[in-house]
XYZ file of C-alpha atoms in Angstrom:
538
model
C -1.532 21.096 53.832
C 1.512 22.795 52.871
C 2.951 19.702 51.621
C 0.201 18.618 49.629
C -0.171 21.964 47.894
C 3.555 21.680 47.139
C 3.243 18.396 45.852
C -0.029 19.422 43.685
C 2.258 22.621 42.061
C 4.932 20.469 41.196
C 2.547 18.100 39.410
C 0.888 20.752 37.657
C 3.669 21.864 36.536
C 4.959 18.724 35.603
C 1.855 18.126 33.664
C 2.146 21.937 32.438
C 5.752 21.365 31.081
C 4.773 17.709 29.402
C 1.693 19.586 27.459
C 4.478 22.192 26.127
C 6.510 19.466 25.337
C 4.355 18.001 23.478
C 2.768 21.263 21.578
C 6.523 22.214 20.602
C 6.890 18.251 19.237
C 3.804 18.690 16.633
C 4.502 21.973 15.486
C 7.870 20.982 14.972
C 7.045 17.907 13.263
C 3.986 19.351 11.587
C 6.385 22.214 9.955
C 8.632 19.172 9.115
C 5.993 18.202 6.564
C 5.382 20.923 5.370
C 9.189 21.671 4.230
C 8.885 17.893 3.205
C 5.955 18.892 0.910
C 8.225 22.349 -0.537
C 11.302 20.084 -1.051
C 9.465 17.087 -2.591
C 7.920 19.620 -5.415
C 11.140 21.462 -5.821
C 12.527 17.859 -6.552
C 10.013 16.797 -8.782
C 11.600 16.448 -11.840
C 14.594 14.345 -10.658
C 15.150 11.299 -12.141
C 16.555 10.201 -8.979
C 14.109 11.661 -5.688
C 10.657 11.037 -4.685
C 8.892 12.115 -1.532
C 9.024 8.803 0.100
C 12.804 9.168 0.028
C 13.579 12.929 0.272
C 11.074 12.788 3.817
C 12.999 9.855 4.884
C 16.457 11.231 4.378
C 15.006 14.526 6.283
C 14.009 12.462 8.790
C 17.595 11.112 9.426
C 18.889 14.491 9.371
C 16.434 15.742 11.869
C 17.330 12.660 13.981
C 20.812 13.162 14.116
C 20.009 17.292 14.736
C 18.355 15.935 17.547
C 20.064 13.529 18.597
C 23.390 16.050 19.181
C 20.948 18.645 20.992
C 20.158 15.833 23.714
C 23.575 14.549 23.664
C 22.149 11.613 22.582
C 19.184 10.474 24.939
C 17.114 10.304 21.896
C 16.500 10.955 18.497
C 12.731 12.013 17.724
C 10.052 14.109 18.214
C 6.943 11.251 18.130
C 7.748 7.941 19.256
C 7.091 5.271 16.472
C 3.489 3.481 17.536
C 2.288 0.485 15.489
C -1.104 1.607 16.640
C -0.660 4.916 15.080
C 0.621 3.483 11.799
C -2.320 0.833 11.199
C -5.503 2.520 12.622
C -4.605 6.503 11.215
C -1.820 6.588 8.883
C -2.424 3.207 6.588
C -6.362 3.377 5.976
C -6.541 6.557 3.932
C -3.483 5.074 1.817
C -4.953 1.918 0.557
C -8.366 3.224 0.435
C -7.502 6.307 -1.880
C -5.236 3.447 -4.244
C -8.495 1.406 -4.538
C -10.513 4.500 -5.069
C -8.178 5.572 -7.900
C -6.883 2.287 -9.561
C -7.812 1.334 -12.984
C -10.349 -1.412 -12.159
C -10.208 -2.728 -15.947
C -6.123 -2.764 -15.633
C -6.243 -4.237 -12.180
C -9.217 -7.549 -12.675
C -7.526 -8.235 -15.886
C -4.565 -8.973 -13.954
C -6.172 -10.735 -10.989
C -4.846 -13.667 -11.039
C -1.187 -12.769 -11.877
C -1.877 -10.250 -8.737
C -2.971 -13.129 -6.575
C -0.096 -15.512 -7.541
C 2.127 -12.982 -6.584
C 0.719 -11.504 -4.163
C -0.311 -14.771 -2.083
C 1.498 -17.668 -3.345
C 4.585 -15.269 -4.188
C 4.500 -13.608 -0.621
C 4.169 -17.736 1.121
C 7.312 -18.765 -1.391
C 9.432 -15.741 0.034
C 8.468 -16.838 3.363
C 9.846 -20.136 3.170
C 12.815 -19.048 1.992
C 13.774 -16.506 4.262
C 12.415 -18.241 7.129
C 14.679 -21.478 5.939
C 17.978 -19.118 5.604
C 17.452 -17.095 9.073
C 16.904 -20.591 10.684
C 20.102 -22.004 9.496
C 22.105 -19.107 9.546
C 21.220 -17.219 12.550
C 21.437 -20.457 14.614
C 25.575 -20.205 13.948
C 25.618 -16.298 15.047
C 24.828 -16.724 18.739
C 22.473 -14.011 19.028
C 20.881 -15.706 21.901
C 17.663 -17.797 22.398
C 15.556 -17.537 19.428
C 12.492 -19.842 19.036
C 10.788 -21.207 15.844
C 8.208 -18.546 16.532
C 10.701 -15.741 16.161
C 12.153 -17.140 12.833
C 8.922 -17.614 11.606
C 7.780 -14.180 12.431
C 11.417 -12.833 10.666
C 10.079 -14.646 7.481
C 6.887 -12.584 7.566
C 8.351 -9.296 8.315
C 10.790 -9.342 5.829
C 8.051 -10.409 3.135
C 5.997 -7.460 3.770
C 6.863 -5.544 0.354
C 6.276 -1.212 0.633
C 3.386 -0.769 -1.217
C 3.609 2.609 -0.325
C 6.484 3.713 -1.828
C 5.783 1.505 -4.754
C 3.050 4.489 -5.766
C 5.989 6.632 -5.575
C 8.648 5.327 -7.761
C 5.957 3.662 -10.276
C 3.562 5.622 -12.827
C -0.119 4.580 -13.335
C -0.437 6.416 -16.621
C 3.243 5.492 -17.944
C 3.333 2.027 -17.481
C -0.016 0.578 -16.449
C 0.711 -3.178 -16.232
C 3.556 -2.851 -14.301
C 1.439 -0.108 -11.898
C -1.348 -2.524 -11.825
C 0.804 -5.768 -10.994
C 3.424 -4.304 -8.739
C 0.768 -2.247 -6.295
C -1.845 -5.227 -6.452
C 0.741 -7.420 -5.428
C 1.790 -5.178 -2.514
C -1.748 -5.233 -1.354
C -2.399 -8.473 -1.612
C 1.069 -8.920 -0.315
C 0.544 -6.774 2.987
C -2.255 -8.396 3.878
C -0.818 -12.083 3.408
C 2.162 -11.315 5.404
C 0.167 -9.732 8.646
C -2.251 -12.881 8.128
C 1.048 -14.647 8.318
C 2.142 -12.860 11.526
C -1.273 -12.624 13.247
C -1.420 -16.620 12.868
C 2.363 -17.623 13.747
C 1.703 -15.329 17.190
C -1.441 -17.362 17.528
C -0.886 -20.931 16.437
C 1.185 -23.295 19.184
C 3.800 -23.841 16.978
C 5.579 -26.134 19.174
C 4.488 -29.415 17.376
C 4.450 -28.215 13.625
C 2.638 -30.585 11.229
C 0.565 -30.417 7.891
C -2.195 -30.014 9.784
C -0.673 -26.705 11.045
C 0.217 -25.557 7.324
C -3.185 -27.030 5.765
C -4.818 -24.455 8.821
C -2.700 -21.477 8.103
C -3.535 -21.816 4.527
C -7.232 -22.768 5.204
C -7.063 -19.424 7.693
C -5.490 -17.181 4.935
C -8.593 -18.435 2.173
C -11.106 -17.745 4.814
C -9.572 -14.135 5.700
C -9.187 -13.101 1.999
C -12.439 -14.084 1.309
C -14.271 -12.642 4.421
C -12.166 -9.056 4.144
C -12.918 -8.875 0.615
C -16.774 -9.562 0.730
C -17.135 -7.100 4.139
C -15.499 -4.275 1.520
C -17.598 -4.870 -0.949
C -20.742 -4.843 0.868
C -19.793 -1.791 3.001
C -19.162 0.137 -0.652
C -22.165 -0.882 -1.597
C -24.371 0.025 1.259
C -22.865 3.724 0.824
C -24.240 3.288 -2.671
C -27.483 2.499 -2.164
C -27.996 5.051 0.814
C -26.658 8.140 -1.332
C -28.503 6.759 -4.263
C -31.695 6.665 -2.130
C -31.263 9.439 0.373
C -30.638 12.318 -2.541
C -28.220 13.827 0.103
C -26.851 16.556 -2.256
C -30.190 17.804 -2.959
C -29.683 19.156 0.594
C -26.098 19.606 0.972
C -23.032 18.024 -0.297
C -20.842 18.330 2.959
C -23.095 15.655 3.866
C -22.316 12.854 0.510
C -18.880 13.761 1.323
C -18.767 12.924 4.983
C -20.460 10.059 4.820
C -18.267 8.026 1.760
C -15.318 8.935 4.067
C -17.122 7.578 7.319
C -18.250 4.663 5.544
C -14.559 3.998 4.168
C -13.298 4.048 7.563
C -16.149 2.150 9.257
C -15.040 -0.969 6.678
C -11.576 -0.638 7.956
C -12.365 -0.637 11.670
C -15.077 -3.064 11.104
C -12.665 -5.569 8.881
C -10.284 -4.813 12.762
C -13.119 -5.853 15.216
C -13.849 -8.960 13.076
C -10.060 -10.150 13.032
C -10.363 -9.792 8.909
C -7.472 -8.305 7.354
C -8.237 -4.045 7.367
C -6.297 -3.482 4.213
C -8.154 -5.848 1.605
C -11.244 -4.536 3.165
C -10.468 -0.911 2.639
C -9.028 -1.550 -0.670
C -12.107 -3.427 -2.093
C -14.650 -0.670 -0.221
C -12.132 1.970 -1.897
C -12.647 0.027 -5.434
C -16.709 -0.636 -5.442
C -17.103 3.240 -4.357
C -15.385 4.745 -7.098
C -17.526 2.305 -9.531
C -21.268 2.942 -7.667
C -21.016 5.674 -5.266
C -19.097 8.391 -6.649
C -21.339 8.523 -9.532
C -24.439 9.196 -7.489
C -22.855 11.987 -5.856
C -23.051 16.251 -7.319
C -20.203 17.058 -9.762
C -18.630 19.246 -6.683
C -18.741 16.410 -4.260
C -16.550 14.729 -6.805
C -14.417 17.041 -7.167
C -13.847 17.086 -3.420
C -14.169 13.612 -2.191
C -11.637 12.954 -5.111
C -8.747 15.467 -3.773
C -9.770 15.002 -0.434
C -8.955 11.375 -0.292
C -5.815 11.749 -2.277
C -4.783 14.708 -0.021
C -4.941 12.392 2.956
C -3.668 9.879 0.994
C -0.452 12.091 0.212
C 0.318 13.322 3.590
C 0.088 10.310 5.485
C 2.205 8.861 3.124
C 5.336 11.965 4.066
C 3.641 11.085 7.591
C 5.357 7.817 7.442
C 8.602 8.004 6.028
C 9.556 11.355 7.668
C 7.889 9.412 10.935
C 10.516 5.987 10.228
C 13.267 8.140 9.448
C 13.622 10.155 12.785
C 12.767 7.508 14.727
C 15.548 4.458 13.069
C 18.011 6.505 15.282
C 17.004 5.802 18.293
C 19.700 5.350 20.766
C 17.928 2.454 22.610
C 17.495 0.391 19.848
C 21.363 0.985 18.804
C 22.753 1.090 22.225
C 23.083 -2.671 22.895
C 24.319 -3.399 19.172
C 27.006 -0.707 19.806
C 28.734 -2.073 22.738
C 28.402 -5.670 21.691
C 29.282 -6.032 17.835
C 28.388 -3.213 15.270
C 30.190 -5.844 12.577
C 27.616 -8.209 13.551
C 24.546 -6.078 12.860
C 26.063 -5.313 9.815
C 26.368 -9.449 8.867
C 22.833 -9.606 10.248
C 21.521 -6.551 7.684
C 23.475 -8.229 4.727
C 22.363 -11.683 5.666
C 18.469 -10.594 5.541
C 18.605 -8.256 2.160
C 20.398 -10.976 0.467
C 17.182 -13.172 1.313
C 14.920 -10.635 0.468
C 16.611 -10.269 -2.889
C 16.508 -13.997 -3.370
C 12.772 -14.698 -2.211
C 11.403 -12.603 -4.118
C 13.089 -13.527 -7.209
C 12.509 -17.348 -6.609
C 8.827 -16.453 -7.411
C 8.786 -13.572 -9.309
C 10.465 -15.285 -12.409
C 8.951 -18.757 -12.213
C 4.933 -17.133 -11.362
C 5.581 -14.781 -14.318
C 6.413 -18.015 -16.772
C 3.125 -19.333 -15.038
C 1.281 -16.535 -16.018
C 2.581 -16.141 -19.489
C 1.670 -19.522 -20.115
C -2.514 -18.691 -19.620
C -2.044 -15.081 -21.651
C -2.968 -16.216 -25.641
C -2.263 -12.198 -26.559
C 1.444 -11.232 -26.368
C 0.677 -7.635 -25.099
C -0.704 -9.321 -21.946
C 2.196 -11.489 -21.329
C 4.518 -10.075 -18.506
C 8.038 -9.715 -20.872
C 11.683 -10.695 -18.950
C 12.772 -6.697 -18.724
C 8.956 -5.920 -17.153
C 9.793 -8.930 -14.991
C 12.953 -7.375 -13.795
C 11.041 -4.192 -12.909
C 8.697 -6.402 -10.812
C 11.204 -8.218 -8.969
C 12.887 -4.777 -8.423
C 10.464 -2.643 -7.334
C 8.988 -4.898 -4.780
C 12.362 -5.232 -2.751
C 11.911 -2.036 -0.658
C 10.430 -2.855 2.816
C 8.680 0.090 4.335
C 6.720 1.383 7.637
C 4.736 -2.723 7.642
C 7.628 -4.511 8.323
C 8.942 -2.341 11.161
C 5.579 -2.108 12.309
C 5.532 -5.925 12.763
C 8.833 -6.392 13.958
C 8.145 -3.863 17.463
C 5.115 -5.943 17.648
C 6.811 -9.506 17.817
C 10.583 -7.448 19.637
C 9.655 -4.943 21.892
C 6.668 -7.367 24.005
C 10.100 -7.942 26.079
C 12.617 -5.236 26.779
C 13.676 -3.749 23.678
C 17.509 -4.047 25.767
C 17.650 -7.491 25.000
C 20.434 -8.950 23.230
C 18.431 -10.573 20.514
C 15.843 -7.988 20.345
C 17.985 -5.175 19.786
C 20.016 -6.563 16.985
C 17.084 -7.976 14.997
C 15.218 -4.514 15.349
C 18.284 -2.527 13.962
C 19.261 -4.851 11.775
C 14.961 -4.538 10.686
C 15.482 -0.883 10.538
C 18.966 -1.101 8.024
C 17.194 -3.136 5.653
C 13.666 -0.722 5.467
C 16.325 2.241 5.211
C 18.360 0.796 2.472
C 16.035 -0.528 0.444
C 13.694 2.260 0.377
C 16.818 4.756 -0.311
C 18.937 2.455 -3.154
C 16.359 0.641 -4.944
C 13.956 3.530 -4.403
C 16.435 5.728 -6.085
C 17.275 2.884 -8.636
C 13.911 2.177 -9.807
C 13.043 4.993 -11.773
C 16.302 4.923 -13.623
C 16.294 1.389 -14.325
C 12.330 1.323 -15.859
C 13.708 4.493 -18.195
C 16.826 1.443 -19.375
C 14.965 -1.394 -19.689
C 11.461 0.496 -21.136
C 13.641 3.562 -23.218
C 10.918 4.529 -25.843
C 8.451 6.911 -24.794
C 6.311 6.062 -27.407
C 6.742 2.526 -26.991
C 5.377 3.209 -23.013
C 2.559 6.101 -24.460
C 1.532 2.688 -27.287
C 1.412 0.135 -24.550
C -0.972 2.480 -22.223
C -3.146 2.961 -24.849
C -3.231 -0.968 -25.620
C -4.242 -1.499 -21.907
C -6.121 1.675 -20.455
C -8.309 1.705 -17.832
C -12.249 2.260 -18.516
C -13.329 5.364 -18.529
C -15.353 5.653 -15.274
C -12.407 5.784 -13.098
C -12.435 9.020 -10.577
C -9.058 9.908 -11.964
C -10.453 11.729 -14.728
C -13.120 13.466 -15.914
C -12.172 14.293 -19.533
C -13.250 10.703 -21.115
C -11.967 10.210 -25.075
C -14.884 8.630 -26.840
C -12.354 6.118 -28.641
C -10.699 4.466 -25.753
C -8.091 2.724 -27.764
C -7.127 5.353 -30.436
C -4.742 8.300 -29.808
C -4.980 10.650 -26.412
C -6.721 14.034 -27.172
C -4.097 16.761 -28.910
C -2.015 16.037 -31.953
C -3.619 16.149 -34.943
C -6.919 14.154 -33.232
C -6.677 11.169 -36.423
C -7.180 8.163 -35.105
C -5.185 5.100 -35.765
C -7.408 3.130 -37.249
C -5.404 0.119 -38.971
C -4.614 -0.369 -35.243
C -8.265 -0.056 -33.707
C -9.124 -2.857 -36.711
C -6.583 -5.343 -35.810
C -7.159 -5.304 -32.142
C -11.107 -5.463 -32.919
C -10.376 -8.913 -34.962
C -7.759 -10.090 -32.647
C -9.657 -9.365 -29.532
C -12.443 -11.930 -28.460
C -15.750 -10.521 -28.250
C -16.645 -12.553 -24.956
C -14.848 -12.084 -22.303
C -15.421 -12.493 -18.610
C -15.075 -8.514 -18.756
C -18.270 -8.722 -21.432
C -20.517 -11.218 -18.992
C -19.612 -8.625 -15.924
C -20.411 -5.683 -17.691
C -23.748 -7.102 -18.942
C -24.688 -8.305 -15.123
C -23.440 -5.246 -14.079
C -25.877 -3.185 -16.271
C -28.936 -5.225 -16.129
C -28.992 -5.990 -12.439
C -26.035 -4.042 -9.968
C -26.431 -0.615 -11.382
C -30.058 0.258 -11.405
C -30.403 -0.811 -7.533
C -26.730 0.847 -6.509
C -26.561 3.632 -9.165
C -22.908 4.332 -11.015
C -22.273 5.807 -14.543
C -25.096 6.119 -16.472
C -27.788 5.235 -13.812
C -27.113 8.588 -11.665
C -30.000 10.289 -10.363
C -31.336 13.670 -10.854
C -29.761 15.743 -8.315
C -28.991 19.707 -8.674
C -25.830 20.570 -9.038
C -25.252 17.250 -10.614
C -23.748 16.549 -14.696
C -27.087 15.245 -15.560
C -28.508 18.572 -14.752
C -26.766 20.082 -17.945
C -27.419 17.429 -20.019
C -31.528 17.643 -19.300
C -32.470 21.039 -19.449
């Protein structure tokens, strides 16, 4: 008995000891963001710095403070968990960029979005799938099958949307927002459709059968994640429009659009549809029906709310990546056997990155150019540039995807450890030189500030958009202040030059005679107290 009451004290206060552990880990991490947060602000104004880069730099720093304290048994405070990064961190990211995109900006651009984002994301695929396979082959890394080149190719296409939001201004330069962050959505999901299939597919007899299936697999995703998005928005619609929740209380309208966002994404998850069209789609058709049936202070909230969680997931992830891309069993194996030749490995796959993606960025943007008629919608060769550039970072999806298809074995391996690292230089210098790069470069190639303040004007968003709730009554004249004249020489030539049926006109129309008195949205909101329409009916 002695014994076993011995035993049962050590466990408890083994257990004891982990739980400390592990409360000293989040407060430590948890005050981490916070300073992220303080620093971040402090470097607002720099040309250079952004959050995404100034909590991935902390990270390292952290990392290596750690990494000296335990004499190098490891590195971070959380361990890096795919699950963590797709089911918690991701959601609230690309929901809140649906929920706050410029819908007019973004369908105006859909099809320039989908030939980048899908067609663009397959051509970068081959490429770097082609280059690893030939290359590779010569470096004796050890056994690598068509399965693991494959599943390179799709990690390494896997653009950073996330850090895209960062380095790129929706109000400044709206195209370039609207075509660079649709693209990484569109992109994301293509590439994990990619990897999801290649780990699937018997890819030991490849034909064009096996292509004319992955591609038939991809249409059938898109379509399926999309639809489940849009019906999921619009069911929250219709219940808040019916229900008159806020009469009651508006804890309640705000609970349930976030439940409802999240329910698309784990719902898009159990049906093997891709989560991140799903979400973004829900996150679009709420903030065009739902949020409009809702009182002015749920608004308010679900609108800061969402980008709050939006915001700190977003430090969540790069301070998360940085501490953990020191991690001494990733680098121990690359260490002893050939630092030089993780270093050829890193250089080999950024120089394919930087080449896939301009192989169809430039030729897709001639494409596109070719179907525009007005030469404000054409996508110019500096704009282009900005494209190609600010898609290169890869971010939190691609190392996500690469534990998944390197770490099923030991992550000791030979082959597994030096693809991994050589995974983790490429997020860490992309995100940190062409993060810091982009801002700069759109401020050489797009200098005029009036030239960038003309352009958004020429292509704002409409005016129901959650991101504001000051609406101009002339969309296309001058932003409130100044002198408040109106330029109207400007407003006439863009009235004659602008066709008065477009597939914009047939939407709205549908939109107003049919979707909006059954779903609600702006101008169909009911009475509710507390809400806008209150003041405006006495």
């Amino acid at each position: 008995m002695e014994e076993v009451s011995l035993v049962g004290s050590k466990l408890g206060m083994a257990s004891l000891t982990s739980d400390h552990s592990s409360i000293v880990s989040m407060n430590l991490f948890v005050a981490l963001l916070c300073a992220c947060i303080v620093i971040g602000h402090l470097l607002e104004e720099s040309r250079w710095m952004n959050e995404s880069i100034t909590a991935l730099l902390i990270g390292l720093c952290i990392g290596i403070i750690i990494m000296l304290n335990t004499q190098g048994k490891t590195s971070h405070l959380l361990v890096f968990s795919e699950d963590l990064f797709f089911i918690y961190l991701l959601p609230p990211i690309i929901f809140n960029a649906g929920f706050q995109v410029k819908k007019k900006q973004f369908f105006r651009n859909f099809m320039t979005i989908m030939l980048y984002g899908a067609l663009g994301t397959l051509v970068s695929f081959v490429i770097i799938s082609s280059g690893i396979k030939f290359i590779f082959s010569k470096m004796n890394l050890g056994p690598l099958e068509i399965g693991d080149y494959l599943a390179i190719g799709a990690i390494f296409s896997a653009t950073d949307s996330v850090c895209t939001l960062q380095v790129l201004s929706q109000d400044e330069t709206p195209l370039l927002y609207s075509l660079v962050f649709g693209e990484g959505v569109v992109n994301d999901a293509t590439s994990v459709v990619l990897f999801n299939a290649i780990q699937n597919f018997d890819l030991s007899h490849l034909s064009s059968g096996t292509a004319l299936h992955l591609i038939g697999n991809f249409l059938y995703l898109f379509i399926l994640s999309t639809l489940l998005g849009i019906l999921v928005g619009l069911l929250s619609a219709f219940v808040i429009k019916k229900l008159y929740f806020g009469r009651h209380s508006t804890d309640r309208e705000v609970a349930l659009m976030m439940l409802m966002a999240y329910l698309s994404y784990v719902l898009a998850d159990f049906f093997y549809l891709s989560a991140i069209l799903t979400v973004f789609f829900c996150g679009i058709v709420m903030s065009h029906y739902t949020w409009h049936n809702i009182t002015e202070g749920s608004r308010v909230t679900t609108k800061h709310t969402f980008a709050t969680l939006s915001f700190v997931a977003e430090i969540f992830i790069f301070l998360y990546v940085g501490m953990d891309a020191l991690d001494i069993d990733k680098w121990g194996v690359v260490l002893r056997e050939s630092p030089t030749k993780s270093v050829e490995l890193s250089s080999i796959l950024l120089a394919l990155v930087l080449i896939g993606r301009a192989a169809f960025v430039f030729p897709l943007s001639f494409l596109s150019n070719l179907t525009k008629k007005s030469p404000h919608e054409k996508v110019t060769f500096r704009q282009q540039v900005i494209i190609w550039w600010a898609g290169l970072m890869r971010g939190a999806v691609s190392m996500a995807l690469a534990y998944n298809q390197f770490t099923r074995s030991e992550t000791k391996v030979r082959k597994n450890a030096f693809i991994i690292t050589s995974t983790i230089t490429v997020v860490l210098f992309s995100t940190v030189v062409f993060g810091l790069m982009t801002k700069p470069l759109v401020r050489l190639l797009l200098p005029s500030p009036k030239q960038l303040q003309h352009f958004s004007s020429m292509t704002s968003s409409e005016p129901s958009s959650p991101k504001s709730f000051v609406v101009p009554l002339l969309g296309n004249g001058q932003s409130p202040g100044g002198n408040g004249t109106v330029a109207r020489p400007s407003s006439l030539r863009m009235l004659l030059t602008t066709p008065s049926r477009t597939v914009h006109y047939y939407w709205r129309k549908f939109d107003d005679s049919f979707m909006r008195p059954v779903f609600g949205g702006r101008g169909f909101t009911p009475y509710v107290p507390g809400s806008p329409t209150e003041r405006d009916n006495p």
